[in-house]
mmCIF file of C-alpha atoms and ligand atoms in Angstrom:
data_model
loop_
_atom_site.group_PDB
_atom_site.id
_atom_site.type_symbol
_atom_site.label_atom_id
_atom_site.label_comp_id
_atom_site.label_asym_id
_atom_site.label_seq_id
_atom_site.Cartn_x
_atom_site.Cartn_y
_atom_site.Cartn_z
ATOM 1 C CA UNK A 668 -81.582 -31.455 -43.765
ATOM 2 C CA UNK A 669 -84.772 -29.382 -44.196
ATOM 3 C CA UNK A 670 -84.741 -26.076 -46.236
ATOM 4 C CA UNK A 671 -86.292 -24.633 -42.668
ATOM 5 C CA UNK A 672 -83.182 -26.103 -40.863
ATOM 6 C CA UNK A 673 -80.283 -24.263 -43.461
ATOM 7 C CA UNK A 674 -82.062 -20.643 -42.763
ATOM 8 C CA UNK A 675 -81.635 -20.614 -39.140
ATOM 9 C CA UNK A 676 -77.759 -19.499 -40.229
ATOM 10 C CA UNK A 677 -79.066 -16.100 -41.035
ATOM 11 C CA UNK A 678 -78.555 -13.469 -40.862
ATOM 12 C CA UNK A 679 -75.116 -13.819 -41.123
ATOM 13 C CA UNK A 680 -72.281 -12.148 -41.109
ATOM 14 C CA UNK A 681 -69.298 -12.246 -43.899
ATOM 15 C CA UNK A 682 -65.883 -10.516 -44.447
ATOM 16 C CA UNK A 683 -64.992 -9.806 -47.775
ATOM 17 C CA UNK A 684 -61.284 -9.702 -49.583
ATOM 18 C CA UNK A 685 -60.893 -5.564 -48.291
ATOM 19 C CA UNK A 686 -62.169 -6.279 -44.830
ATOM 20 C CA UNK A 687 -65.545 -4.787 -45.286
ATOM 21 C CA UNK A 688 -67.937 -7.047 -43.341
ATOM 22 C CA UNK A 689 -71.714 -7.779 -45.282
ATOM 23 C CA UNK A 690 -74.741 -9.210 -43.884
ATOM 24 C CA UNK A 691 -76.641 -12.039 -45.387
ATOM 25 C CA UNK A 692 -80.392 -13.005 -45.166
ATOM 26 C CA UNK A 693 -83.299 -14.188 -47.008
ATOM 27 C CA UNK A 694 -85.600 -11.746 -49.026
ATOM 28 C CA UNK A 695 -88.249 -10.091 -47.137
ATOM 29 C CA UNK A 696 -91.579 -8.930 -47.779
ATOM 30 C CA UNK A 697 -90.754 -5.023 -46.917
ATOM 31 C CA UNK A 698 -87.538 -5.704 -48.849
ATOM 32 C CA UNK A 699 -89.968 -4.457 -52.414
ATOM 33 C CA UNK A 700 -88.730 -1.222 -52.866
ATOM 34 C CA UNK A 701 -85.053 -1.691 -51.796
ATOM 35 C CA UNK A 702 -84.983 -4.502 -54.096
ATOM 36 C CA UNK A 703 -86.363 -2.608 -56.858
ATOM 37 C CA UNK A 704 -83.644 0.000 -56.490
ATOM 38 C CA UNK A 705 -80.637 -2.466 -56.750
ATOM 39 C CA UNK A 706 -81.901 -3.721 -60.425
ATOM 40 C CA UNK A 707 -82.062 0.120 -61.202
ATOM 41 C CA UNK A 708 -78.460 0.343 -60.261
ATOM 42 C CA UNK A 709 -77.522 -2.022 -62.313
ATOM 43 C CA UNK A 710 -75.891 -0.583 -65.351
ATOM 44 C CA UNK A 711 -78.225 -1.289 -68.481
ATOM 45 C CA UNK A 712 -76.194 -3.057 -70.832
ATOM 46 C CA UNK A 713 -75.752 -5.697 -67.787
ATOM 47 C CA UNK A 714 -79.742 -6.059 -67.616
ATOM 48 C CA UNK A 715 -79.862 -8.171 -70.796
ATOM 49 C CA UNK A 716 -78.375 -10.667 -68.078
ATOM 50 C CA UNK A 717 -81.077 -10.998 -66.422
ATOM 51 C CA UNK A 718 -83.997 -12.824 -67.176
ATOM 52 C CA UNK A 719 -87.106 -10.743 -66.040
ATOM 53 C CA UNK A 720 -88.133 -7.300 -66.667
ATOM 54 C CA UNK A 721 -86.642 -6.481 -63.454
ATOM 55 C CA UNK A 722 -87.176 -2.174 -63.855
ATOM 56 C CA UNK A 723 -90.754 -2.699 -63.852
ATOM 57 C CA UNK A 724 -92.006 -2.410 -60.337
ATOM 58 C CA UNK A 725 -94.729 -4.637 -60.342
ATOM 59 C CA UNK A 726 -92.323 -7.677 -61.345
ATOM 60 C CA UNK A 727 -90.456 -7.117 -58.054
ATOM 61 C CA UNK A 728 -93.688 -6.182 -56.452
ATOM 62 C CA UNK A 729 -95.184 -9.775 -57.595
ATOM 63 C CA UNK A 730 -91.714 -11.541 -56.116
ATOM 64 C CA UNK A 731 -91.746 -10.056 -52.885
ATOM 65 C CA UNK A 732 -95.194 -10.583 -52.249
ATOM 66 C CA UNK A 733 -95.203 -14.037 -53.077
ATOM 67 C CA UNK A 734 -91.389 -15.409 -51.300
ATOM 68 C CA UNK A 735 -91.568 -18.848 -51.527
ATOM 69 C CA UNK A 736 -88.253 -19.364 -50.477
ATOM 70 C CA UNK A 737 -88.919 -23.253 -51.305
ATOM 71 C CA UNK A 738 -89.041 -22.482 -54.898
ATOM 72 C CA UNK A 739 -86.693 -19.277 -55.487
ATOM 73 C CA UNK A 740 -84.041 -18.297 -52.702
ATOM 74 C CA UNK A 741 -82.872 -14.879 -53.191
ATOM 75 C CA UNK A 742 -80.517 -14.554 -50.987
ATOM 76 C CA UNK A 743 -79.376 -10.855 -50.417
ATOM 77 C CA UNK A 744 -76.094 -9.476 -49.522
ATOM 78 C CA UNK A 745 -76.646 -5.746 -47.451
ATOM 79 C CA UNK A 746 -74.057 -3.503 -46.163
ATOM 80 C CA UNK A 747 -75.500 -0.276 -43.943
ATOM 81 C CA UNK A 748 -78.875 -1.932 -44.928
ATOM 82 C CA UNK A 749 -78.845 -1.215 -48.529
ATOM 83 C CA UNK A 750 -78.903 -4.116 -50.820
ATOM 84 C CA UNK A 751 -75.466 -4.967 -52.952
ATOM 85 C CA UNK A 752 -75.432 -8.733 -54.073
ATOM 86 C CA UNK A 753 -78.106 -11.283 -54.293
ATOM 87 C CA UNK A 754 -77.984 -14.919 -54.988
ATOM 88 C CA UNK A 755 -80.946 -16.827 -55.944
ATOM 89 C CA UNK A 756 -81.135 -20.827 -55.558
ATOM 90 C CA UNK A 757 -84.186 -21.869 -57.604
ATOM 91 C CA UNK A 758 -85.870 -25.395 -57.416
ATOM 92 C CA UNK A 759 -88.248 -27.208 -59.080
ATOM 93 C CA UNK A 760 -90.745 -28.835 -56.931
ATOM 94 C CA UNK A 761 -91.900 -31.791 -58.805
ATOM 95 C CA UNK A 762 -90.847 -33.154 -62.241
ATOM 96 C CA UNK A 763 -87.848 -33.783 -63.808
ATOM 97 C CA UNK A 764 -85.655 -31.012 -62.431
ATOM 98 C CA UNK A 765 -86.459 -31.888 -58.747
ATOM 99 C CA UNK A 766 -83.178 -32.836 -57.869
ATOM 100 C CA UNK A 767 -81.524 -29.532 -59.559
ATOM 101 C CA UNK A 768 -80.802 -26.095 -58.160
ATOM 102 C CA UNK A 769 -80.309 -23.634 -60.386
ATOM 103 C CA UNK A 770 -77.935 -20.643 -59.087
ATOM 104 C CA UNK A 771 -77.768 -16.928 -60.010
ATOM 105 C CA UNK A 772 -75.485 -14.295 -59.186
ATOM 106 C CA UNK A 773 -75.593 -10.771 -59.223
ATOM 107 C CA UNK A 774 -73.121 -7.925 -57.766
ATOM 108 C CA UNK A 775 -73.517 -4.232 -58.165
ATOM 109 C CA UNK A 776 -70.250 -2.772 -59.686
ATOM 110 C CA UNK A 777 -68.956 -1.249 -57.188
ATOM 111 C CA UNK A 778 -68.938 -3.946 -54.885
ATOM 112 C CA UNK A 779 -67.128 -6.496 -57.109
ATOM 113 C CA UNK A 780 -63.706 -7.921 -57.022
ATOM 114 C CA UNK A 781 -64.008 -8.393 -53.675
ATOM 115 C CA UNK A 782 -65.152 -12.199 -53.273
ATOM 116 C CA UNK A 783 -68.763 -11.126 -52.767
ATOM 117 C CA UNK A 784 -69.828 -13.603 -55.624
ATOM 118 C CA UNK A 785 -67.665 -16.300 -54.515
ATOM 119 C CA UNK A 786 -68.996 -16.331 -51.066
ATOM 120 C CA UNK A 787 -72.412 -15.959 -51.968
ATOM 121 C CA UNK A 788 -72.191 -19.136 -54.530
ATOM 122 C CA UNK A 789 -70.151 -20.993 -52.306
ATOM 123 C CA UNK A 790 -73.122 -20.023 -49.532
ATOM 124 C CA UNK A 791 -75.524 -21.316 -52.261
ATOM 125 C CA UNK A 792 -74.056 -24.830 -53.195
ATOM 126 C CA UNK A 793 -73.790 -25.676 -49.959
ATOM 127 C CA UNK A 794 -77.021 -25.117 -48.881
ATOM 128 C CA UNK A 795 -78.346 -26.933 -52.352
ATOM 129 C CA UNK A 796 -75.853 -29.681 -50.807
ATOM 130 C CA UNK A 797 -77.228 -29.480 -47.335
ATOM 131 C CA UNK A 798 -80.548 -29.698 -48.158
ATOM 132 C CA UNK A 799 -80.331 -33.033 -50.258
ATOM 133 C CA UNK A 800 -79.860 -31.238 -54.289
ATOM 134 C CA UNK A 801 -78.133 -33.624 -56.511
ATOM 135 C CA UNK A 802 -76.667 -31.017 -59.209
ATOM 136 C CA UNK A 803 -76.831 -27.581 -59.380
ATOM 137 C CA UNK A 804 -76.317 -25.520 -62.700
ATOM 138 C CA UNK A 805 -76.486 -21.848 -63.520
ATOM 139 C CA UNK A 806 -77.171 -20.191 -67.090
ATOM 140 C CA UNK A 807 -75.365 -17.800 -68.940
ATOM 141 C CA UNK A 808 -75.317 -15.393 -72.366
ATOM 142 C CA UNK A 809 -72.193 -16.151 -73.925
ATOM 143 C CA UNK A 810 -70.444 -12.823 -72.931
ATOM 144 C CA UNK A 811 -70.942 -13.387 -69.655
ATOM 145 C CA UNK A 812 -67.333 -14.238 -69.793
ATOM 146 C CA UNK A 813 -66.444 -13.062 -66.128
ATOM 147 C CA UNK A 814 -69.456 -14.906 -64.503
ATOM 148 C CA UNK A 815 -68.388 -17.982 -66.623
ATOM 149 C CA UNK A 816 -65.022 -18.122 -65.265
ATOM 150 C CA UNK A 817 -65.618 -17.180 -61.663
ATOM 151 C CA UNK A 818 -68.564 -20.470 -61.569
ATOM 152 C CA UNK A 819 -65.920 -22.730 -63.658
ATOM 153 C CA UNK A 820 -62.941 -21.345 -60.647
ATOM 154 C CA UNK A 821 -66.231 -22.614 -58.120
ATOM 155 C CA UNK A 822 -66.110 -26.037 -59.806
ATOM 156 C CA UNK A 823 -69.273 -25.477 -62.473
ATOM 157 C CA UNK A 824 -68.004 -27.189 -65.864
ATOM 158 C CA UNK A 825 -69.802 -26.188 -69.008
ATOM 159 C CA UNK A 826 -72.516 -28.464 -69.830
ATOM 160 C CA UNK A 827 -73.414 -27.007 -73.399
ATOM 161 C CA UNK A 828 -73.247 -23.697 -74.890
ATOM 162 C CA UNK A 829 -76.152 -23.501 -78.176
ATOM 163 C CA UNK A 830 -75.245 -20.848 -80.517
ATOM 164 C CA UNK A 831 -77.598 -17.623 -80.800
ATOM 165 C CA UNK A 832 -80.540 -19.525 -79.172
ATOM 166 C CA UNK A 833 -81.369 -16.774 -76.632
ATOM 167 C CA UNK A 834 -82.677 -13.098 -77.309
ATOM 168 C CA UNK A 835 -82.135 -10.218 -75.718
ATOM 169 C CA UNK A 836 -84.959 -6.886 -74.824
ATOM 170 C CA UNK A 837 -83.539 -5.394 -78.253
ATOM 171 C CA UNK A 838 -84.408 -8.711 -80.233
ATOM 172 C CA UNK A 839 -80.379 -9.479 -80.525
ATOM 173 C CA UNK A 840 -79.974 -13.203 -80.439
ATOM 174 C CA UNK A 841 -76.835 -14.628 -78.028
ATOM 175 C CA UNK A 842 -75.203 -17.819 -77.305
ATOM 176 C CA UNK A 843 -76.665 -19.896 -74.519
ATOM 177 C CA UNK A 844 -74.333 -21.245 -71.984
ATOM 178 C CA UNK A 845 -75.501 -24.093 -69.250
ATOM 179 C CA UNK A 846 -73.014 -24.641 -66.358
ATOM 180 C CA UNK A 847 -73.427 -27.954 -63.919
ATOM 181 C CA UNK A 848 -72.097 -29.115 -60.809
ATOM 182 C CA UNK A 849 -72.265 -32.703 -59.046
ATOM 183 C CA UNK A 850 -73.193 -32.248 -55.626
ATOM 184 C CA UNK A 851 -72.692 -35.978 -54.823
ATOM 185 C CA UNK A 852 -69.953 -38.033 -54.788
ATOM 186 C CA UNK A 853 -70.195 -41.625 -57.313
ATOM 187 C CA UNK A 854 -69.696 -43.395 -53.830
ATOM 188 C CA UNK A 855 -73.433 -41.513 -52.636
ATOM 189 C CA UNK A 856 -74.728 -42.594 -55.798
ATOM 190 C CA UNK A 857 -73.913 -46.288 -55.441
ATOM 191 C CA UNK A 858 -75.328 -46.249 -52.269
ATOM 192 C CA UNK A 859 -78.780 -45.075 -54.001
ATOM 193 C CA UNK A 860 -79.548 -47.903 -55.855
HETATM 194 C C1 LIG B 609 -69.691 -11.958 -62.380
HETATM 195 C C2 LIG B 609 -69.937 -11.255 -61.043
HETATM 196 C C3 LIG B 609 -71.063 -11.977 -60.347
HETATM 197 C C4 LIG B 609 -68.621 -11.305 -60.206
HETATM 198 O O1 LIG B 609 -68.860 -10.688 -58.944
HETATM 199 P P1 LIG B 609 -67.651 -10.297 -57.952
HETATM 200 O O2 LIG B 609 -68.219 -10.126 -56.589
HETATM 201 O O3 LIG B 609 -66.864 -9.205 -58.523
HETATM 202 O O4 LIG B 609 -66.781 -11.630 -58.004
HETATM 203 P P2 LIG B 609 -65.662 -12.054 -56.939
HETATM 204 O O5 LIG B 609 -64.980 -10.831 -56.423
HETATM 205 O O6 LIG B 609 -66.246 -13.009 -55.956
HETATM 206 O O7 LIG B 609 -64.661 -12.830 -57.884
HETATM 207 C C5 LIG B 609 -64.602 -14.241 -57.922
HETATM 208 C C6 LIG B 609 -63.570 -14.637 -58.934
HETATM 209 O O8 LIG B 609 -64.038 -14.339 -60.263
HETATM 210 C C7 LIG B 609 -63.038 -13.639 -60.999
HETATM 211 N N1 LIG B 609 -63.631 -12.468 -61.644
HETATM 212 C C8 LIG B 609 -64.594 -11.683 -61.138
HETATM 213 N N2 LIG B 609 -64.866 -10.680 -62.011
HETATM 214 C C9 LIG B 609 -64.040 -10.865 -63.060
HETATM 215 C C10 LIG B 609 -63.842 -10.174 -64.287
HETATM 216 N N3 LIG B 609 -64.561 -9.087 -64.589
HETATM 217 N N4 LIG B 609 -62.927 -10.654 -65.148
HETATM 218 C C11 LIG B 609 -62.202 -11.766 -64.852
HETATM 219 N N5 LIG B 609 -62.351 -12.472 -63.701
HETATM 220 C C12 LIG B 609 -63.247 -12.019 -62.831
HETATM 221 C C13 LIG B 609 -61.999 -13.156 -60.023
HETATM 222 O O9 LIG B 609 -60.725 -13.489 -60.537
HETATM 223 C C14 LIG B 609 -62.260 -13.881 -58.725
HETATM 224 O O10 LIG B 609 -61.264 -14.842 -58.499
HETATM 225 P P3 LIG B 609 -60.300 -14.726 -57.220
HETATM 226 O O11 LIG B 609 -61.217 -14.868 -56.030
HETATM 227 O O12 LIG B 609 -59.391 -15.859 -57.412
HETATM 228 O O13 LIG B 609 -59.678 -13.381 -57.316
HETATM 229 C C15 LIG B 609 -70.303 -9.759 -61.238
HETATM 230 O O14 LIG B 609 -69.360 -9.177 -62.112
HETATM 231 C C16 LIG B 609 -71.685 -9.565 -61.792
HETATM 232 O O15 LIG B 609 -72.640 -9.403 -61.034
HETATM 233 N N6 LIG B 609 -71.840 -9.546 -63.138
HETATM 234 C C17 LIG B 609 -73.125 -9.342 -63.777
HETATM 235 C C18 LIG B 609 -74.122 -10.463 -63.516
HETATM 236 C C19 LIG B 609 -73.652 -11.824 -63.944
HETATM 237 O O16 LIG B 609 -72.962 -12.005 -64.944
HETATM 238 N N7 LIG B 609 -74.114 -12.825 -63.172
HETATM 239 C C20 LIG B 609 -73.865 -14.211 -63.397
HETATM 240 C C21 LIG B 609 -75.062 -14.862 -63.986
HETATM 241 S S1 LIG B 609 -75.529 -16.286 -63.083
#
């Protein structure tokens, strides 16, 4: 099915665990400054998590100006219109990594433990499924122990985890953790060839 296709769904509308009801869409153009304010909620220590310099403005300025959903999916999560979850399904259009999604998953504080990050992964594997994805995977800093178990619960099994390979903002090196999971069954592969 065609990327085009999966995104009629939204918006959408989800219940979490405490009843609370979320909507779900795409990123949006006018979506720059609201977007901008959810990484500055997010508590520092938490922003070595994330790979960009996400308090500069003009970073979120350059990704909302440029959606191209076909390449990164942020996928936000709003309740009373102000962003509190997004989940990003990235893809590689050409080359090796063609057939692999690569999933992200971020919840502000107060909005966790209450299946926000399930949902929204769950939401994102089965669009990667739906629109023809082999594999997706989803990288980690070795403390992200919460993260780690929450995609493992999802069905993610640790691919490989390289000691101090990544660096932090402060220069502070930290394990690397890669996460995978097979979107097709061996009975689709066989078929393939
Ligand atoms: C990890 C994170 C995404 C979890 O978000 P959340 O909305 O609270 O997660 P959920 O409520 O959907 O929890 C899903 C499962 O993970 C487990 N879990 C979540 N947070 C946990 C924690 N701090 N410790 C242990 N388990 C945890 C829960 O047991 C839950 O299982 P259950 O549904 O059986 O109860 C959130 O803490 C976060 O944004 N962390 C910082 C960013 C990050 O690490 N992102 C991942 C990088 S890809």
């Amino acid at each position: 099915m065609s990327l085009e296709f999966e995104l009629q769904k939204y918006p959408k509308e989800i219940k979490l665990k405490d009843g609370s009801k979320c909507k779900l869409r795409p990123l949006k153009k006018a979506d720059e400054q609201a977007f901008h304010q959810f990484f500055l909620a997010v508590p520092e220590p938490e922003r070595m998590f994330i790979k960009h310099r996400v308090v500069d403005p003009e970073v979120i300025q350059e990704w909302c100006r440029n959606i191209d959903l076909h390449r990164n999916l942020p996928l936000l999560a709003l309740i009373d219109g102000k962003i509190i979850a997004v989940a990003t399904l990235h893809q590689q259009s050409g080359g090796w990594k063609r057939h692999i999604g690569r999933v992200s998953v971020l919840v502000l504080p107060d909005y966790r433990g209450r299946g926000l990050a399930r949902s929204l992964v769950t939401e994102m594997v089965d669009l990667a499924r739906n629109i023809g994805l082999d594999k997706v995977e989803a990288e980690f800093i070795g403390e992200q122990d919460a993260a780690i178990k929450m995609f493992a619960m999802l069905g993610f099994s640790n691919l490989v985890r390289l000691e101090d390979y990544v660096r932090d903002m402060q220069a502070i090196t930290h394990d690397y953790v890669l996460m995978g999971l097979n979107l097709k069954t061996d009975e689709e592969y066989a078929g393939m060839e």
